[in-house]
Amino acid sequence: MESPDPSQIEEQEKKSVKMTKGPKRQADSKVSDNGVLQPLKMSKQELYKAPTVEEFNQLKEAENLFHCNLLKMQMDELLKEVALSEHRKNLLDSFVQQVTHLLHSVPKSEVVELEDLSWLSGVEVPFLFIPKVAKGKFHMEPPESINLVGSYPLGTCIKPQVSVDLAVTIPASILHPMDAINQRYPQKRALYLAGLVQHLMSTKTVGSLRFSCLHGNRLRPLLLIKPKGKDSSGVTLRVHAVPPPNFLKPSRFHPRKNNVRTEWFTGVANKQQERSEPPTPHYNSTILGDHLPLSHLQFLSAISTQCPPFRDVVALLKVWLRQRGLDQGAGCFCGFHASMLLAYLLSTHKVAKSMNAYQLFRNVLHFLASTDLTKNGITLAKNADTKAPSIPEFHMAFSVVFVDPSGHLNLCADMTTFTYKQIQHEALLSLKIWDDPTVDCFQALFMTTKSMIRTYDNVFYLSELVKLQASCKKLSLLNELMDHSGNYVLAAFPFILSLLQQGLGERIHLLAHSLPPDPEWSVDSAPPKHKDQPPLCIGLLLNLQHALSNLERGPPADSPMATEFRQMWGSRSELRRFQDGAITEAVVWSGGSACQKRLILREIISHLLQLHADIPGSSVRFVGQLDSLITVDKENPTTGEEESLKVIQAYEDLSRKLWQLEGLPLSITSVQGAHQVIRCTQVFPPVPVKLDYSFFDGEKNPVGLMPKADKPCPYYITPIKVIVHMEGSGKWPSNHLAIHHIKAAFHVCLGELLNKHHKYRYHAKPTYLDVWKDGLAFRIHVAYQREPQILREALTPEGMLIYRDNREAQSLELETQHKPYLTSTLHGLQQQHACFGAVSRLSKRWLASQFLLEDIQEEPADLLVASLFLHSAPFDPPCSPQVGFLRFLYVLSTFDWRNNPLIVNLNQKLTAADYAELKKDFVASRESLPAMFIATPNDKTVSVWTKEAPSVQMLQHAVMLAAKSLQVVQAQLVNSSLKQDIRVVFRPSLEAFDVLIHLVPKQVPLLAKAVDPPLATFQQGVFKGSASTERALPIIDYDPVRLYLSELREAFGDLALFFYDPFGGTVIAVLWKPKAFEAQSFKTTLMNARKVEVHNDVVSTVPNIEAILQDFQLIGEGLVKTVELRTEKWVI
Amino acid sequence: MFQQFGPIESVELCERPGESKSSSSNLSKLFRPPEKYCFRVGYVVFKKASSVTAVKCHPQSSPLIVSTKERPVKTGIDKWIEQYTQSVIPGQTLQTAVDDFMNEFDRQKKEEECLKVAEEVEEEEQEKEDEEGWVKVKKGIRGVKARPHSQTANEKTLRKEKAKSERKELVNFYSWQHRNTQKEHLAELRKKFEEDKQKIALLRAQRKFKPY
């Protein structure tokens, strides 16, 4: 990068503080080497010195732009990054000169028939002769002129993929005034290019030569030339062959006129001569477009010289468009369109020439967002000549209308309505981001690539494009086919899209599609066929209110619209009588649970495509197979939404019953759920079960059932935590031990009352009360509001009561205050965004399977997922589990945890000022804060959920895993040919671990939920369904693996790390700590699991590995199958 | 196990070496914090000194094993099942434990109160005129406006006082005040500007401006 000598800049700075000149100096020195933001320290003198006029103005400007000031500076940096360097420009200039020189020396050749290709050798004509070669004569001749056109001479060319357009004018002698008819001109143009290639190949002074075509239009082939040698990367010369300007009259290309005869195209003699030929607007605009590049360049350069920031704005727009995948392919909105649009805004005085780049860019976005070019086209023509078509005429022929300065050409001829709607949507979204002071809008606007798969809720691919030929037939699109010169993909695609739009209706917010990419092929091979294109990708943004409804209600049976409806849906449409008495046409789709309902859209799409476009279901590929990972019930597929709901209902019932209890010494002031399932984010929500009494030991203990040693591990029953606050009263003692006992007494009392009134089985413990209700276990904790406060109390020697924070008080506060609050807030979020729970569960499943759930625990994971919904910029909030999961991985892997707090603005309680303060505090005390800092409105400074874990190393590990997983999943989803299973990212790599403890599957309670569940399952002592009354209390919260893990950690936590997948994992992975094997000097306090060694009179101790490994086995007697040593990495 | 070295007087186990704490808490075992599962240090007190030397001579390579065929130590699944079984207790047991503690607690409290009352009575006695008509005067207590006795109350009063003094002050009354606010404003802007620049520099260092 261009970074001048620092001392030099320092001097410059003293003279004038100009923002753009060098905002680096002092700042640079303050950024420490490891890339951590340090708090800014400025001396008083520096802060209070008298300002110079420039500085004052500059500060004033910054103040006016306030939160955008940073954005402005970032934009400047971005522009520097994408601008072409002088060196590169010089290279390009000389290369262009060289090529120009070469092209001028093309030899003249004899006149031959068009069909005769014998003069060409080693070069294939870059043209698909559909239906056949036209009649005419052709010969080679040096070009009339060669000009630079497009972005390079305008100065709007940006890195990377620098392409310079070179317009080679075909001499008039080759062409004939009637060439516009029946593809004769395009064919000659292609031949001319082939001739140029032949000449260039013979000279052997340029690098690679390839063919491509302009915006996917096969009638406009391009020659791509790369320079020889090292500079070839990233620089391309695109040679366009164009006719002499004004060679053909523009009025001949009126969108209502025909230039391709049906007879010629079909090969069938038209019997009815008098019938008028259909218009060919796209063909016409193709040929007309070839005439105009030079005049467009003149027009644009005239405008850009008047408005200095023109180039910058276009460059910004180009980056913006590119990140959204809109700038390439057929029907794109490329840099050329962007410059034309800006020119339009300038020439119609919608923006002022004196505006800066920042304001202009914003105005362009605003214009795009607010103007619908599909309805109200715009024109650049000042005083159009009378022969030019009118705007309504353009609208009849094209879906998007933007007329060029000549008044004859529609610049957006190939664009579909859907692409324009997508642009509008993006522009609107960007403006919204921009106006939100709490978002890092630079990142969202310019730096985030919005790939289809991460942007849209549902994505599907149309492969086997050859099938579209059949659809053309089915939809009877002969005229369109002729217009697109036989490109059946482009001819049929808009119709298929509008069909889908019509069918999906209000189920979706937006239907977007990938633009068919520009093909590229080598000069000695035939051009690729239309069917060889990569699959077309279609993305949907869902409207969750309607998207998953089973019913498509049509018009009443007797209305005229009914026929239309029946036609649309075919045999699926049937007459139905509704509860309100109406008899209407309707389509009903099957699907009970949420995960089945998510498949309705697929069904609709395949049905419509099959019915109307003859596209078989096999060539439509839907992306997404992730639901199966969180499937709760295999036989009747559900992904936990319904189960969570049932649990919540049971909880609400319990809560009501608690409120109604009478006979308590103190009244209840609140009942709050504090368990994940209450916020719908438990990976596998508990399901009501009935007990098989023979399975358990019922005799030993009168209170409840006990596990039997000879049976497999019993079914794991999750206790659902509920916090019950009791009224404050003077009767509460002020001694915490006494409070503890009182709470225990409450547990007993509550349990007895519940049993008396509702016959619930209960089990009271000092710290909680388990209640067995309808096949679910609730764990009630009684809490006293003032208890944390009492724990903090201390007396100073002066007798003053002060509050000292301590760990005990904090953890109590976490359990009884933060957790219930978070649960209810996130439950609210679930009500707003129906798929929050599913995304969270999928994400946590991933975390668990990669052994990360112990470090990034449930609550921070939930908050991270919540941030995807609350701060989705630059995307829309996710509406399907899959897209949410992909974004979760993306955020986890790309967020700059070191320099930024993740702020989750729950309930929109934080203001912009809060944000600023939060960030400031964060930078000021970064060192002492946890590695992963998540701030919420209730917790601005501490990040309670991530205080203990993850450590910096584990976070780093998680970030790496997330990045890798994202890469793999995306590749899997996009490319169907990859044979690997999607579950591969849910299988941890065990290579890095030192010891693997394999467990006996029979003793793993959640075995059936494993990522790869075993074929044979075993009896766990339960039946499905809930029983109304139970004889005995079941075994609650008994998980031998967890007990084993905690014992291992307590005993060997200082020597090794233990990893385990809590959802049915059968392996505990052990990693020795790096310092575990170091010998240490003998100390009586440090003898745990160590043995004494004496070397040269120095007594030291080393860990006793054999004993430790034996202990692994011994502690887990009956649970551990084998302890596998991987001795290659460490030696005993 | 250690009996092979000689008769034993007592054995004590604790988590870390050091003086043994007399853990003679009379808490019911239900309310004690769970014991940590970890390595422990054992103190074996022998009756005879000769046993200690015998232990010292024991070779390191042959470990002493606690769990034997005759008296096995339960581990693994068996142990966890036992743990679970023992953890399930009837409500009655818990209730009695609570009642016992509370009775004890109430008794203690009553005693304390009695003591306090006795003290107060004594103090008041002292303040009364004695036989010679003298009154013992103590420091503070009466008449003096004492600071509040808890932290929150203290902070509250401080805040109030501050607010009061601020209310009395005039803002932008003198020209120097006005100048000062302007200066402060400018300084703030400058600071913000510098901060932004610092951020940019950091992002540049991280090559965060490459869009693709």
PDB file of C-alpha atoms in Angstrom, chain A residues 40-190:
ATOM      1  CA  LEU A  40      -6.853   6.616  23.456  1.00  0.00           C
ATOM      2  CA  LYS A  41      -4.786   8.959  25.543  1.00  0.00           C
ATOM      3  CA  MET A  42      -4.425  12.544  24.541  1.00  0.00           C
ATOM      4  CA  SER A  43      -2.562  15.135  26.467  1.00  0.00           C
ATOM      5  CA  LYS A  44      -4.408  18.149  27.770  1.00  0.00           C
ATOM      6  CA  GLN A  45      -2.321  20.373  25.641  1.00  0.00           C
ATOM      7  CA  GLU A  46      -3.249  18.450  22.556  1.00  0.00           C
ATOM      8  CA  LEU A  47      -6.908  18.540  23.388  1.00  0.00           C
ATOM      9  CA  TYR A  48      -7.161  22.197  24.241  1.00  0.00           C
ATOM     10  CA  LYS A  49      -4.845  23.862  21.769  1.00  0.00           C
ATOM     11  CA  ALA A  50      -6.350  26.566  19.611  1.00  0.00           C
ATOM     12  CA  PRO A  51      -7.759  25.097  16.414  1.00  0.00           C
ATOM     13  CA  THR A  52      -6.702  26.147  12.959  1.00  0.00           C
ATOM     14  CA  VAL A  53      -9.379  27.123  10.507  1.00  0.00           C
ATOM     15  CA  GLU A  54      -9.068  23.901   8.497  1.00  0.00           C
ATOM     16  CA  GLU A  55      -9.220  21.782  11.576  1.00  0.00           C
ATOM     17  CA  PHE A  56     -12.206  23.688  12.808  1.00  0.00           C
ATOM     18  CA  ASN A  57     -14.049  23.187   9.538  1.00  0.00           C
ATOM     19  CA  GLN A  58     -13.149  19.586   9.457  1.00  0.00           C
ATOM     20  CA  LEU A  59     -14.328  18.979  12.983  1.00  0.00           C
ATOM     21  CA  LYS A  60     -17.505  20.856  12.207  1.00  0.00           C
ATOM     22  CA  GLU A  61     -18.102  18.555   9.258  1.00  0.00           C
ATOM     23  CA  ALA A  62     -17.414  15.544  11.406  1.00  0.00           C
ATOM     24  CA  GLU A  63     -19.877  16.810  13.944  1.00  0.00           C
ATOM     25  CA  ASN A  64     -22.585  17.255  11.343  1.00  0.00           C
ATOM     26  CA  LEU A  65     -22.063  13.786  10.021  1.00  0.00           C
ATOM     27  CA  PHE A  66     -21.572  12.499  13.522  1.00  0.00           C
ATOM     28  CA  HIS A  67     -22.061   8.751  13.475  1.00  0.00           C
ATOM     29  CA  CYS A  68     -21.261   8.698   9.796  1.00  0.00           C
ATOM     30  CA  ASN A  69     -17.878  10.295  10.211  1.00  0.00           C
ATOM     31  CA  LEU A  70     -16.271   6.942  10.696  1.00  0.00           C
ATOM     32  CA  LEU A  71     -18.146   5.615   7.692  1.00  0.00           C
ATOM     33  CA  LYS A  72     -16.854   8.452   5.555  1.00  0.00           C
ATOM     34  CA  MET A  73     -13.305   7.696   6.519  1.00  0.00           C
ATOM     35  CA  GLN A  74     -13.841   4.020   5.929  1.00  0.00           C
ATOM     36  CA  MET A  75     -15.215   4.730   2.482  1.00  0.00           C
ATOM     37  CA  ASP A  76     -12.131   6.749   1.681  1.00  0.00           C
ATOM     38  CA  GLU A  77      -9.970   3.842   2.721  1.00  0.00           C
ATOM     39  CA  LEU A  78     -12.031   1.461   0.639  1.00  0.00           C
ATOM     40  CA  LEU A  79     -11.638   3.668  -2.407  1.00  0.00           C
ATOM     41  CA  LYS A  80      -7.896   3.707  -1.926  1.00  0.00           C
ATOM     42  CA  GLU A  81      -7.950  -0.047  -1.731  1.00  0.00           C
ATOM     43  CA  VAL A  82      -9.839  -0.616  -4.982  1.00  0.00           C
ATOM     44  CA  ALA A  83      -8.277   2.154  -7.050  1.00  0.00           C
ATOM     45  CA  LEU A  84      -5.810   1.203  -9.749  1.00  0.00           C
ATOM     46  CA  SER A  85      -2.244   2.127  -9.051  1.00  0.00           C
ATOM     47  CA  GLU A  86      -0.289   4.295 -11.438  1.00  0.00           C
ATOM     48  CA  HIS A  87       2.043   1.424 -12.111  1.00  0.00           C
ATOM     49  CA  ARG A  88      -0.810  -0.824 -13.153  1.00  0.00           C
ATOM     50  CA  LYS A  89      -2.254   1.930 -15.319  1.00  0.00           C
ATOM     51  CA  ASN A  90       1.014   2.400 -17.151  1.00  0.00           C
ATOM     52  CA  LEU A  91       1.268  -1.298 -17.786  1.00  0.00           C
ATOM     53  CA  LEU A  92      -2.257  -1.384 -19.089  1.00  0.00           C
ATOM     54  CA  ASP A  93      -1.739   1.595 -21.341  1.00  0.00           C
ATOM     55  CA  SER A  94       1.278   0.080 -22.983  1.00  0.00           C
ATOM     56  CA  PHE A  95      -0.528  -3.218 -23.376  1.00  0.00           C
ATOM     57  CA  VAL A  96      -3.516  -1.547 -24.993  1.00  0.00           C
ATOM     58  CA  GLN A  97      -1.183   0.222 -27.380  1.00  0.00           C
ATOM     59  CA  GLN A  98       0.508  -3.007 -28.275  1.00  0.00           C
ATOM     60  CA  VAL A  99      -2.758  -4.749 -28.997  1.00  0.00           C
ATOM     61  CA  THR A 100      -4.113  -1.792 -30.948  1.00  0.00           C
ATOM     62  CA  HIS A 101      -1.038  -1.835 -33.058  1.00  0.00           C
ATOM     63  CA  LEU A 102      -1.393  -5.550 -33.700  1.00  0.00           C
ATOM     64  CA  LEU A 103      -5.042  -5.288 -34.601  1.00  0.00           C
ATOM     65  CA  HIS A 104      -4.396  -2.551 -37.106  1.00  0.00           C
ATOM     66  CA  SER A 105      -2.165  -4.880 -38.994  1.00  0.00           C
ATOM     67  CA  VAL A 106      -4.821  -7.473 -39.719  1.00  0.00           C
ATOM     68  CA  PRO A 107      -4.369  -8.537 -43.330  1.00  0.00           C
ATOM     69  CA  LYS A 108      -7.127  -8.213 -45.869  1.00  0.00           C
ATOM     70  CA  SER A 109      -8.668 -11.411 -47.107  1.00  0.00           C
ATOM     71  CA  GLU A 110     -10.799 -12.518 -50.010  1.00  0.00           C
ATOM     72  CA  VAL A 111     -14.519 -12.209 -50.064  1.00  0.00           C
ATOM     73  CA  VAL A 112     -16.242 -15.487 -49.207  1.00  0.00           C
ATOM     74  CA  GLU A 113     -19.743 -16.675 -48.459  1.00  0.00           C
ATOM     75  CA  LEU A 114     -20.761 -16.527 -44.811  1.00  0.00           C
ATOM     76  CA  GLU A 115     -21.105 -20.296 -44.652  1.00  0.00           C
ATOM     77  CA  ASP A 116     -17.594 -20.810 -45.892  1.00  0.00           C
ATOM     78  CA  LEU A 117     -15.354 -21.070 -42.830  1.00  0.00           C
ATOM     79  CA  SER A 118     -12.395 -22.633 -44.583  1.00  0.00           C
ATOM     80  CA  TRP A 119     -10.286 -19.464 -44.230  1.00  0.00           C
ATOM     81  CA  LEU A 120     -10.286 -19.914 -40.473  1.00  0.00           C
ATOM     82  CA  SER A 121      -7.889 -22.380 -38.985  1.00  0.00           C
ATOM     83  CA  GLY A 122      -7.307 -23.167 -35.316  1.00  0.00           C
ATOM     84  CA  VAL A 123     -10.105 -20.859 -34.271  1.00  0.00           C
ATOM     85  CA  GLU A 124     -13.743 -21.675 -33.747  1.00  0.00           C
ATOM     86  CA  VAL A 125     -16.347 -19.043 -34.437  1.00  0.00           C
ATOM     87  CA  PRO A 126     -17.694 -17.807 -31.108  1.00  0.00           C
ATOM     88  CA  PHE A 127     -21.286 -18.115 -32.160  1.00  0.00           C
ATOM     89  CA  LEU A 128     -24.067 -20.660 -31.837  1.00  0.00           C
ATOM     90  CA  PHE A 129     -25.624 -20.821 -35.266  1.00  0.00           C
ATOM     91  CA  ILE A 130     -29.229 -21.247 -34.249  1.00  0.00           C
ATOM     92  CA  PRO A 131     -31.077 -22.069 -36.368  1.00  0.00           C
ATOM     93  CA  LYS A 132     -28.529 -21.779 -39.156  1.00  0.00           C
ATOM     94  CA  VAL A 133     -25.935 -19.663 -40.899  1.00  0.00           C
ATOM     95  CA  ALA A 134     -27.354 -16.632 -42.623  1.00  0.00           C
ATOM     96  CA  LYS A 135     -26.707 -15.789 -46.223  1.00  0.00           C
ATOM     97  CA  GLY A 136     -24.179 -13.115 -47.072  1.00  0.00           C
ATOM     98  CA  LYS A 137     -20.611 -12.276 -47.913  1.00  0.00           C
ATOM     99  CA  PHE A 138     -17.695 -11.748 -45.560  1.00  0.00           C
ATOM    100  CA  HIS A 139     -14.048 -10.804 -45.698  1.00  0.00           C
ATOM    101  CA  MET A 140     -11.407  -9.579 -43.257  1.00  0.00           C
ATOM    102  CA  GLU A 141     -10.061  -6.077 -43.300  1.00  0.00           C
ATOM    103  CA  PRO A 142      -8.149  -3.981 -40.758  1.00  0.00           C
ATOM    104  CA  PRO A 143     -10.516  -2.221 -38.369  1.00  0.00           C
ATOM    105  CA  GLU A 144     -11.654   1.237 -39.143  1.00  0.00           C
ATOM    106  CA  SER A 145     -10.743   2.473 -35.710  1.00  0.00           C
ATOM    107  CA  ILE A 146      -9.955   1.150 -32.284  1.00  0.00           C
ATOM    108  CA  ASN A 147     -11.126   2.994 -29.196  1.00  0.00           C
ATOM    109  CA  LEU A 148     -11.043   2.549 -25.494  1.00  0.00           C
ATOM    110  CA  VAL A 149     -14.547   2.479 -24.085  1.00  0.00           C
ATOM    111  CA  GLY A 150     -16.244   1.636 -20.829  1.00  0.00           C
ATOM    112  CA  SER A 151     -14.978   2.067 -17.317  1.00  0.00           C
ATOM    113  CA  TYR A 152     -11.252   2.412 -17.900  1.00  0.00           C
ATOM    114  CA  PRO A 153     -11.245   5.698 -19.813  1.00  0.00           C
ATOM    115  CA  LEU A 154     -13.938   6.962 -17.434  1.00  0.00           C
ATOM    116  CA  GLY A 155     -11.736   6.198 -14.472  1.00  0.00           C
ATOM    117  CA  THR A 156     -14.344   4.058 -12.784  1.00  0.00           C
ATOM    118  CA  CYS A 157     -12.425   0.850 -13.236  1.00  0.00           C
ATOM    119  CA  ILE A 158     -11.694  -0.906  -9.955  1.00  0.00           C
ATOM    120  CA  LYS A 159      -9.665  -3.785  -8.631  1.00  0.00           C
ATOM    121  CA  PRO A 160      -9.778  -6.755  -8.632  1.00  0.00           C
ATOM    122  CA  GLN A 161     -10.494  -8.221 -12.058  1.00  0.00           C
ATOM    123  CA  VAL A 162      -9.530  -5.137 -13.952  1.00  0.00           C
ATOM    124  CA  SER A 163     -11.037  -5.302 -17.380  1.00  0.00           C
ATOM    125  CA  VAL A 164     -10.439  -2.747 -20.090  1.00  0.00           C
ATOM    126  CA  ASP A 165     -12.909  -2.508 -22.928  1.00  0.00           C
ATOM    127  CA  LEU A 166     -11.646  -1.971 -26.423  1.00  0.00           C
ATOM    128  CA  ALA A 167     -14.121  -1.239 -29.178  1.00  0.00           C
ATOM    129  CA  VAL A 168     -12.902  -2.373 -32.599  1.00  0.00           C
ATOM    130  CA  THR A 169     -14.941  -0.804 -35.358  1.00  0.00           C
ATOM    131  CA  ILE A 170     -15.725  -3.161 -38.202  1.00  0.00           C
ATOM    132  CA  PRO A 171     -15.128  -1.407 -41.547  1.00  0.00           C
ATOM    133  CA  ALA A 172     -18.310  -0.449 -43.317  1.00  0.00           C
ATOM    134  CA  SER A 173     -17.239  -2.369 -46.397  1.00  0.00           C
ATOM    135  CA  ILE A 174     -17.741  -5.689 -44.623  1.00  0.00           C
ATOM    136  CA  LEU A 175     -21.243  -4.850 -43.573  1.00  0.00           C
ATOM    137  CA  HIS A 176     -24.363  -4.405 -45.609  1.00  0.00           C
ATOM    138  CA  PRO A 177     -27.235  -2.043 -44.691  1.00  0.00           C
ATOM    139  CA  MET A 178     -29.635  -4.963 -44.498  1.00  0.00           C
ATOM    140  CA  ASP A 179     -27.418  -6.968 -42.129  1.00  0.00           C
ATOM    141  CA  ALA A 180     -29.582  -6.315 -39.119  1.00  0.00           C
ATOM    142  CA  ILE A 181     -32.088  -8.841 -40.380  1.00  0.00           C
ATOM    143  CA  ASN A 182     -31.903 -12.495 -39.362  1.00  0.00           C
ATOM    144  CA  GLN A 183     -28.724 -12.407 -37.315  1.00  0.00           C
ATOM    145  CA  ARG A 184     -26.555 -11.581 -40.271  1.00  0.00           C
ATOM    146  CA  TYR A 185     -24.810  -8.756 -38.524  1.00  0.00           C
ATOM    147  CA  PRO A 186     -24.132 -10.682 -35.279  1.00  0.00           C
ATOM    148  CA  GLN A 187     -22.743 -13.557 -37.260  1.00  0.00           C
ATOM    149  CA  LYS A 188     -20.444 -11.293 -39.210  1.00  0.00           C
ATOM    150  CA  ARG A 189     -19.374  -9.685 -35.977  1.00  0.00           C
ATOM    151  CA  ALA A 190     -18.446 -13.080 -34.538  1.00  0.00           C
TER     152      ALA A 190
END
